[in-house]
XYZ file of C-alpha atoms in Angstrom:
542
model
C 74.153 85.813 87.229
C 76.789 88.328 88.336
C 79.044 85.544 89.523
C 78.843 83.883 86.110
C 79.669 87.185 84.400
C 82.948 87.272 86.258
C 83.937 83.749 85.287
C 85.402 82.706 81.942
C 84.397 79.069 81.554
C 86.578 76.498 79.753
C 85.977 76.802 76.022
C 85.217 74.171 73.482
C 87.372 74.010 70.375
C 84.837 76.143 68.498
C 84.685 78.685 71.321
C 88.477 78.825 71.502
C 88.643 79.479 67.774
C 86.009 82.197 68.108
C 87.933 83.792 70.975
C 91.105 83.901 68.905
C 89.292 85.364 65.906
C 87.974 88.103 68.174
C 91.481 88.672 69.533
C 92.778 89.156 65.990
C 89.941 91.599 65.428
C 91.030 93.610 68.453
C 94.573 93.786 67.112
C 93.316 94.835 63.687
C 91.239 97.652 65.169
C 94.214 98.901 67.187
C 96.357 99.037 64.032
C 99.041 96.613 65.212
C 98.321 94.290 62.300
C 99.172 96.929 59.696
C 101.076 94.772 57.155
C 104.370 96.654 57.139
C 104.511 96.793 60.937
C 103.579 93.117 61.248
C 106.455 92.069 58.991
C 108.913 94.307 60.840
C 107.706 92.997 64.219
C 108.177 89.408 63.054
C 111.773 90.230 62.134
C 112.329 91.820 65.557
C 110.921 88.764 67.323
C 113.112 86.435 65.281
C 116.244 88.270 66.366
C 115.543 89.419 69.936
C 112.802 87.075 71.143
C 109.643 88.223 72.945
C 111.289 91.241 74.586
C 110.878 95.034 74.481
C 113.805 95.118 72.039
C 111.751 93.197 69.470
C 108.900 95.722 69.286
C 111.292 98.689 69.181
C 113.197 96.996 66.355
C 109.886 96.339 64.587
C 108.785 99.957 64.850
C 112.257 101.072 63.705
C 111.959 98.825 60.669
C 108.575 100.259 59.701
C 108.736 103.844 61.009
C 112.445 104.720 61.445
C 111.867 108.500 61.582
C 108.854 108.435 63.908
C 109.539 109.877 67.374
C 109.785 107.016 69.844
C 110.731 108.810 73.045
C 110.692 112.324 74.465
C 112.282 113.287 77.774
C 114.067 116.307 79.268
C 117.064 115.636 77.005
C 114.984 115.876 73.814
C 113.571 113.320 71.416
C 114.749 110.092 69.799
C 113.275 108.439 66.722
C 112.702 104.708 66.553
C 115.684 104.352 64.262
C 117.911 106.238 66.697
C 116.636 104.329 69.737
C 117.189 100.977 68.037
C 120.708 101.876 66.857
C 121.757 103.456 70.171
C 120.574 100.472 72.213
C 122.282 98.031 69.812
C 125.614 99.829 70.051
C 125.206 100.082 73.812
C 124.611 96.329 74.009
C 127.767 95.711 71.966
C 129.734 97.975 74.304
C 128.362 96.265 77.395
C 129.464 92.895 76.053
C 132.962 94.327 75.633
C 132.763 95.363 79.321
C 132.053 91.759 80.282
C 128.266 91.750 80.420
C 126.910 88.423 79.159
C 123.680 86.482 79.062
C 124.613 84.903 82.388
C 124.825 88.251 84.239
C 121.690 89.657 85.866
C 121.380 93.427 85.524
C 119.885 95.603 88.248
C 118.289 98.777 86.842
C 117.904 101.673 89.289
C 116.807 104.745 87.338
C 113.984 107.215 87.042
C 111.810 107.743 83.970
C 114.190 108.822 81.202
C 116.010 107.518 78.146
C 118.801 105.958 80.203
C 116.309 103.525 81.727
C 114.819 102.706 78.329
C 118.149 102.230 76.535
C 119.662 100.124 79.316
C 116.554 97.937 79.325
C 116.702 97.458 75.545
C 120.450 96.783 75.592
C 120.055 94.093 78.264
C 117.353 92.460 76.145
C 119.668 92.477 73.115
C 122.351 90.740 75.168
C 119.895 88.236 76.633
C 120.621 89.350 80.211
C 117.839 89.214 82.792
C 116.804 92.538 84.331
C 115.726 93.278 87.901
C 113.781 96.532 88.123
C 114.821 98.284 91.332
C 112.640 100.659 93.320
C 114.005 104.226 93.374
C 112.685 104.552 96.930
C 114.904 101.788 98.327
C 117.139 102.317 101.318
C 120.554 100.628 101.415
C 119.456 97.578 103.499
C 116.524 96.817 101.175
C 118.679 97.284 98.092
C 121.389 95.005 99.496
C 118.846 92.286 100.255
C 117.397 92.413 96.739
C 120.785 92.519 94.974
C 122.002 89.532 96.989
C 118.832 87.475 96.553
C 118.622 88.138 92.796
C 122.377 87.581 92.330
C 122.777 90.847 90.472
C 126.181 91.097 88.802
C 125.850 94.543 87.191
C 123.979 97.688 88.212
C 122.930 100.553 85.964
C 121.902 103.521 88.090
C 121.290 107.246 87.947
C 124.059 109.401 89.389
C 121.805 110.516 92.240
C 121.843 106.916 93.495
C 125.634 106.508 93.385
C 126.131 106.743 97.197
C 123.213 104.371 97.792
C 124.542 101.758 95.353
C 128.066 102.077 96.727
C 126.815 101.389 100.251
C 124.483 98.578 99.173
C 127.031 96.678 97.070
C 129.794 96.449 99.683
C 130.628 92.789 100.106
C 128.507 91.739 97.123
C 129.802 90.266 93.882
C 128.748 93.183 91.676
C 131.411 93.546 89.011
C 130.030 96.424 86.969
C 128.319 99.655 88.040
C 127.382 102.136 85.318
C 125.734 105.562 85.204
C 122.440 105.741 83.297
C 122.516 109.525 82.930
C 122.659 110.636 79.320
C 124.994 113.548 80.058
C 127.553 111.321 81.782
C 131.103 111.704 80.472
C 133.042 109.308 82.692
C 134.231 105.935 81.414
C 131.514 104.174 83.418
C 128.566 105.970 81.836
C 126.234 104.535 79.224
C 127.204 107.227 76.659
C 130.882 106.310 77.079
C 130.173 102.597 76.785
C 128.161 103.218 73.628
C 130.782 105.529 72.109
C 133.640 103.079 72.749
C 131.854 100.062 71.254
C 133.736 98.498 68.354
C 130.618 96.933 66.856
C 127.343 98.580 65.873
C 125.214 95.781 67.344
C 125.624 92.602 69.375
C 125.313 89.058 68.068
C 121.943 87.377 68.405
C 121.494 86.310 72.057
C 121.315 82.599 72.800
C 118.262 83.116 75.022
C 115.576 85.726 75.565
C 116.025 88.216 78.384
C 113.594 87.726 81.263
C 112.204 90.422 83.568
C 112.222 90.178 87.353
C 109.559 92.500 88.727
C 109.423 93.353 92.404
C 106.309 93.373 94.556
C 105.312 96.607 96.283
C 107.048 95.713 99.549
C 104.563 97.565 101.746
C 105.205 95.109 104.595
C 108.931 94.441 104.130
C 111.582 93.671 101.527
C 109.914 93.279 98.108
C 109.820 89.823 96.569
C 111.058 89.112 93.076
C 108.397 87.835 90.674
C 109.667 85.645 87.820
C 108.036 85.382 84.419
C 110.121 82.629 82.873
C 107.444 80.250 81.609
C 105.126 82.619 79.786
C 102.542 80.696 77.825
C 101.518 82.271 74.506
C 97.889 83.307 74.783
C 96.541 85.625 72.108
C 93.241 86.123 73.922
C 94.845 87.164 77.236
C 97.529 89.248 75.511
C 94.906 91.287 73.650
C 92.347 91.484 76.452
C 93.353 95.037 77.305
C 92.269 96.212 73.842
C 88.776 94.842 74.398
C 88.081 97.390 77.130
C 90.412 100.303 76.305
C 90.569 101.838 72.783
C 94.330 102.099 72.283
C 95.464 102.851 68.714
C 98.626 102.581 66.669
C 100.665 105.779 66.952
C 99.173 106.905 70.285
C 101.267 109.365 72.285
C 101.679 107.978 75.819
C 102.710 110.180 78.720
C 103.897 107.525 81.188
C 103.912 109.218 84.584
C 103.848 105.926 86.525
C 107.358 104.744 87.516
C 108.991 102.513 84.901
C 110.496 100.208 87.532
C 106.986 99.105 88.470
C 105.066 96.544 86.403
C 102.386 99.112 85.581
C 104.682 101.819 84.193
C 106.875 99.284 82.413
C 103.905 97.603 80.734
C 102.581 100.960 79.509
C 105.952 101.831 77.980
C 106.106 98.460 76.221
C 102.509 98.848 75.031
C 103.282 102.272 73.575
C 106.207 100.908 71.557
C 104.154 97.878 70.496
C 101.731 100.393 68.994
C 104.662 102.237 67.365
C 103.610 105.223 69.449
C 105.547 107.924 71.242
C 106.548 107.626 74.913
C 106.829 110.898 76.834
C 108.762 110.695 80.109
C 109.786 112.991 82.951
C 112.253 111.946 85.641
C 110.022 113.072 88.491
C 106.296 113.494 88.671
C 105.063 117.044 88.910
C 101.318 117.684 88.565
C 101.558 120.957 86.662
C 104.428 119.815 84.411
C 102.519 116.619 83.607
C 99.478 118.462 82.273
C 101.697 120.951 80.444
C 103.456 118.030 78.735
C 100.111 116.446 77.815
C 99.173 119.704 76.097
C 102.568 120.300 74.488
C 102.925 116.819 73.008
C 99.190 116.331 72.400
C 99.262 113.115 74.391
C 96.367 110.760 73.729
C 97.124 108.455 76.699
C 98.122 109.328 80.265
C 99.300 106.424 82.465
C 99.240 107.206 86.196
C 98.810 105.803 89.668
C 95.781 107.139 91.594
C 97.700 109.467 93.904
C 98.931 111.334 90.808
C 95.347 112.161 89.829
C 94.789 113.397 93.371
C 97.855 115.641 93.175
C 96.920 117.025 89.748
C 93.476 117.997 91.027
C 94.892 119.386 94.269
C 97.380 121.577 92.397
C 94.675 123.050 90.163
C 96.710 121.845 87.172
C 93.597 121.350 85.031
C 92.498 124.982 85.258
C 92.412 126.494 81.785
C 94.188 123.559 80.148
C 93.406 121.966 76.787
C 92.945 118.213 77.107
C 91.257 117.724 73.746
C 93.967 115.258 72.607
C 93.604 113.066 75.711
C 91.357 110.072 74.944
C 92.520 107.688 77.661
C 93.635 108.144 81.271
C 94.754 104.776 82.678
C 95.054 104.376 86.433
C 96.508 101.339 88.212
C 99.046 100.307 90.835
C 96.842 100.945 93.866
C 93.177 101.355 94.735
C 91.266 104.145 92.974
C 88.774 105.683 95.442
C 85.300 106.224 94.023
C 85.291 109.850 95.110
C 88.512 110.445 93.189
C 87.239 108.831 89.984
C 84.137 111.036 90.029
C 86.091 114.177 90.847
C 88.571 113.487 88.026
C 85.925 112.764 85.396
C 83.890 115.806 86.415
C 86.974 117.959 85.873
C 88.679 116.241 82.904
C 85.965 114.293 81.110
C 84.927 110.651 80.970
C 88.234 109.226 79.760
C 89.307 107.416 82.939
C 89.945 103.653 83.008
C 90.708 101.774 86.236
C 92.868 98.641 85.929
C 93.000 96.100 88.746
C 95.649 93.401 88.970
C 99.011 92.658 90.511
C 102.598 91.771 89.683
C 101.742 88.132 90.341
C 98.396 87.658 88.561
C 98.671 90.202 85.762
C 95.548 92.080 84.702
C 92.397 90.938 86.472
C 89.694 93.520 85.796
C 89.221 96.807 83.980
C 86.580 99.464 84.654
C 85.430 101.798 81.900
C 84.332 105.392 82.498
C 80.692 104.341 82.093
C 81.066 101.629 84.727
C 82.722 104.007 87.195
C 79.947 106.549 86.658
C 77.426 103.834 87.510
C 79.472 102.358 90.389
C 82.229 104.744 91.567
C 85.407 102.956 92.604
C 84.580 99.684 90.855
C 87.406 97.567 89.468
C 85.135 96.628 86.578
C 85.046 93.285 84.782
C 87.749 90.827 83.693
C 89.011 91.290 80.143
C 88.959 88.345 77.710
C 91.388 85.649 78.795
C 90.981 86.320 82.521
C 88.901 84.536 85.156
C 87.905 86.155 88.448
C 86.224 84.290 91.275
C 85.450 85.284 94.854
C 85.866 82.454 97.367
C 84.969 82.033 101.022
C 87.224 80.527 103.696
C 86.295 77.035 102.481
C 87.232 77.900 98.868
C 83.599 77.938 97.739
C 82.428 80.644 95.332
C 80.337 83.291 97.092
C 77.093 84.742 95.818
C 76.790 88.289 94.397
C 76.921 90.880 97.144
C 78.746 88.591 99.570
C 82.386 89.328 100.508
C 85.074 86.922 99.396
C 88.765 86.516 98.691
C 89.671 87.440 95.111
C 91.259 84.760 92.900
C 92.388 85.295 89.313
C 93.273 82.908 86.529
C 94.960 83.650 83.183
C 98.069 82.777 81.229
C 99.584 86.067 82.390
C 100.296 84.730 85.898
C 103.836 84.870 87.193
C 105.855 81.677 87.611
C 106.897 82.066 91.247
C 108.995 84.174 93.595
C 112.734 84.199 93.005
C 113.303 83.437 96.677
C 110.947 80.459 96.491
C 107.236 80.012 96.962
C 104.255 81.494 95.185
C 100.744 82.754 95.789
C 98.026 80.366 96.937
C 96.313 78.630 94.013
C 92.818 77.068 93.971
C 91.679 75.222 90.837
C 94.268 77.055 88.762
C 93.225 80.462 90.128
C 95.779 82.535 92.039
C 95.044 84.598 95.148
C 95.542 88.343 94.833
C 95.580 88.865 98.595
C 92.574 91.193 98.270
C 88.975 90.836 99.328
C 85.896 92.254 97.681
C 82.448 91.539 96.295
C 80.530 91.528 93.033
C 77.484 93.788 92.773
C 74.181 92.955 91.109
C 75.464 94.266 87.762
C 78.444 91.917 87.811
C 81.012 94.618 88.644
C 83.909 93.780 90.938
C 84.567 95.947 93.996
C 87.841 95.589 95.934
C 87.323 96.465 99.592
C 90.847 95.936 100.934
C 93.804 93.689 101.595
C 93.311 90.502 103.587
C 96.258 91.356 105.849
C 94.914 94.895 106.499
C 91.608 93.613 107.897
C 90.878 93.986 111.607
C 88.059 92.466 113.680
C 86.220 95.161 115.615
C 83.308 94.170 117.848
C 83.142 90.833 116.030
C 82.850 92.515 112.619
C 85.417 92.644 109.818
C 86.646 96.164 109.122
C 88.937 97.242 106.288
C 90.884 100.506 106.466
C 90.077 101.335 102.837
C 86.334 101.708 103.412
C 86.892 104.154 106.291
C 89.538 106.039 104.304
C 87.137 106.450 101.385
C 84.502 107.966 103.651
C 86.949 110.386 105.273
C 88.129 111.581 101.845
C 84.594 112.647 100.952
C 84.778 115.453 103.518
C 85.767 118.774 101.870
C 88.293 119.501 104.634
C 90.203 116.253 103.969
C 92.835 115.979 101.227
C 94.036 112.473 102.089
C 93.511 109.812 104.737
C 94.840 106.486 105.958
C 93.950 104.112 108.781
C 95.597 101.290 110.735
C 94.394 98.808 113.344
C 95.061 99.414 117.044
C 94.039 97.578 120.219
C 90.787 98.671 121.843
C 89.414 97.635 125.259
C 85.762 97.673 124.170
C 85.895 96.359 120.607
C 89.104 94.291 120.642
C 90.428 96.356 117.754
C 89.583 99.731 116.261
C 91.076 101.845 113.539
C 93.290 104.836 114.135
C 92.972 107.355 111.296
C 95.458 109.882 109.941
C 94.135 112.823 107.970
C 95.853 115.387 105.742
C 93.841 118.643 105.806
C 92.841 120.142 102.458
C 94.741 123.254 101.446
C 91.620 125.395 101.597
C 90.495 124.011 104.958
C 90.624 126.620 107.745
C 90.038 123.960 110.352
C 89.335 120.235 110.583
C 86.719 119.184 113.113
C 87.752 115.683 114.231
C 84.398 115.055 115.926
C 82.647 115.929 112.680
C 84.793 113.378 110.840
C 83.925 110.689 113.393
C 80.238 111.452 112.983
C 80.597 111.215 109.201
C 81.991 107.680 109.520
C 79.372 106.657 112.085
C 76.441 107.824 109.959
C 77.887 106.484 106.685
C 79.169 103.105 107.913
C 78.538 101.952 111.494
C 79.657 102.560 115.079
C 82.341 99.860 115.234
C 84.015 101.378 112.157
C 84.472 104.803 113.713
C 88.226 105.463 114.273
C 89.256 105.476 117.903
C 91.557 108.395 117.188
C 91.987 110.791 114.265
C 95.331 112.555 113.963
C 96.130 115.420 111.602
C 99.368 114.918 109.641
C 101.237 116.708 106.843
C 101.268 113.705 104.513
C 100.426 110.011 104.251
C 103.473 107.760 103.693
C 103.094 105.998 100.341
C 105.288 104.005 98.011
C 105.930 104.936 94.377
C 102.601 103.514 93.215
C 100.604 105.269 95.901
C 99.996 102.351 98.253
C 99.878 103.385 101.904
C 102.885 102.277 103.967
C 100.861 101.397 107.046
C 103.906 100.183 108.962
C 105.122 103.796 109.038
C 101.933 105.055 110.679
C 101.363 104.990 114.405
């Protein structure tokens, strides 16, 4: 039964019609179908195509004086954001930027990122979202592979971009900082524009999102053959009660698919996006209070840091209805700790750059099964397959495959994910419990075989984090004479911990899991290396 609950079967014509009627109902409840906004959105789509520029233009047409964006530089209304990005696009065209030029965007969470992204969409130029944690070699590889002809970057990345672009055919490098006064800053380009907006682009801008790159140079994921699917596009609203006008604090990085999608969702709802260049746990909660944010979009490690900093002490979170976490695995202990401290408003989203959204867990589901990834939203199919591509029974481990019309269209360097019967591999393994809830136990390529048994670092890490003396933990596979392979664990002591008893931690794993899962060594470290979305960089351990 649980397996069937995770599978969306092919619909008959009547079922398809019913599904679409329900999708319209979800949009109506969210407020997106408010007549004035619908008309304005249609006008935005007609001019800019299915891009972020279209929804901003729609909101500007319906609510021109509503605050669209707040960052350290102040606030911008929808009317201002639409006009500024249009004039910027016109100025960029005068600088030689055309539909045929791919733009690389290397900026933190602030208005410069947002305006550059909107301006590129209004030109019809494709955008590659660059990781702010890149080193020069990685950045060079990505710029060359994606044939980037223009880079918009924050001033702090000027030396990095200069080093990475040597020998490359990058004709235009601009500063994204709003206080820039040089001729190659976005404010200067906007101010010097002779037109107030660009002509209608001859094609819609396409995004190139990068994979996490935890094992090497990130791959570029294309989305150039998106198939309209009302059911899949509205699936998120079936499980999470977003509303028109919500105030989103987007703490997740905008260059990542998760942060970017939350920003676009906020503007689709004609809501307000609150941004800060760098994540700070105390400043985040202060901003939630100050701006009465109703939605907080984070990656799991941010929740961990907020709790660790005591940022919730004495705060007023009465406005906060939804805390969305995605980008990396959400440990069950963390979900319980967060909801105990901040209330049952936490939603866990599981998916990837390649497959889109796969499953969503509600607060009620995480209370019942801590750490669960939940169930697939409407429009998504999730199946767990064995090594022979046969669907496994509930409770049995399997490789996770996802199907929906939100899948990517392939890597820019060639190739794609493995596909079975139209379902795409996520690269993760997991199981479905007796209630039909999906549990993700780890990455296929992280698995080790210890004493003939499969062991995933994540399950050992989760156990170690339950100890009050442990603030964070990670594990990697190492050779072992007795078991073939064992895990080596790295532990960050909790701030309040006077001492960490390594033998006690080993005994905790042995009694909770089994002997062959006990780490061969446990080393105390100051921090666990993670990327911007909180995924452990295992190659940097050991």
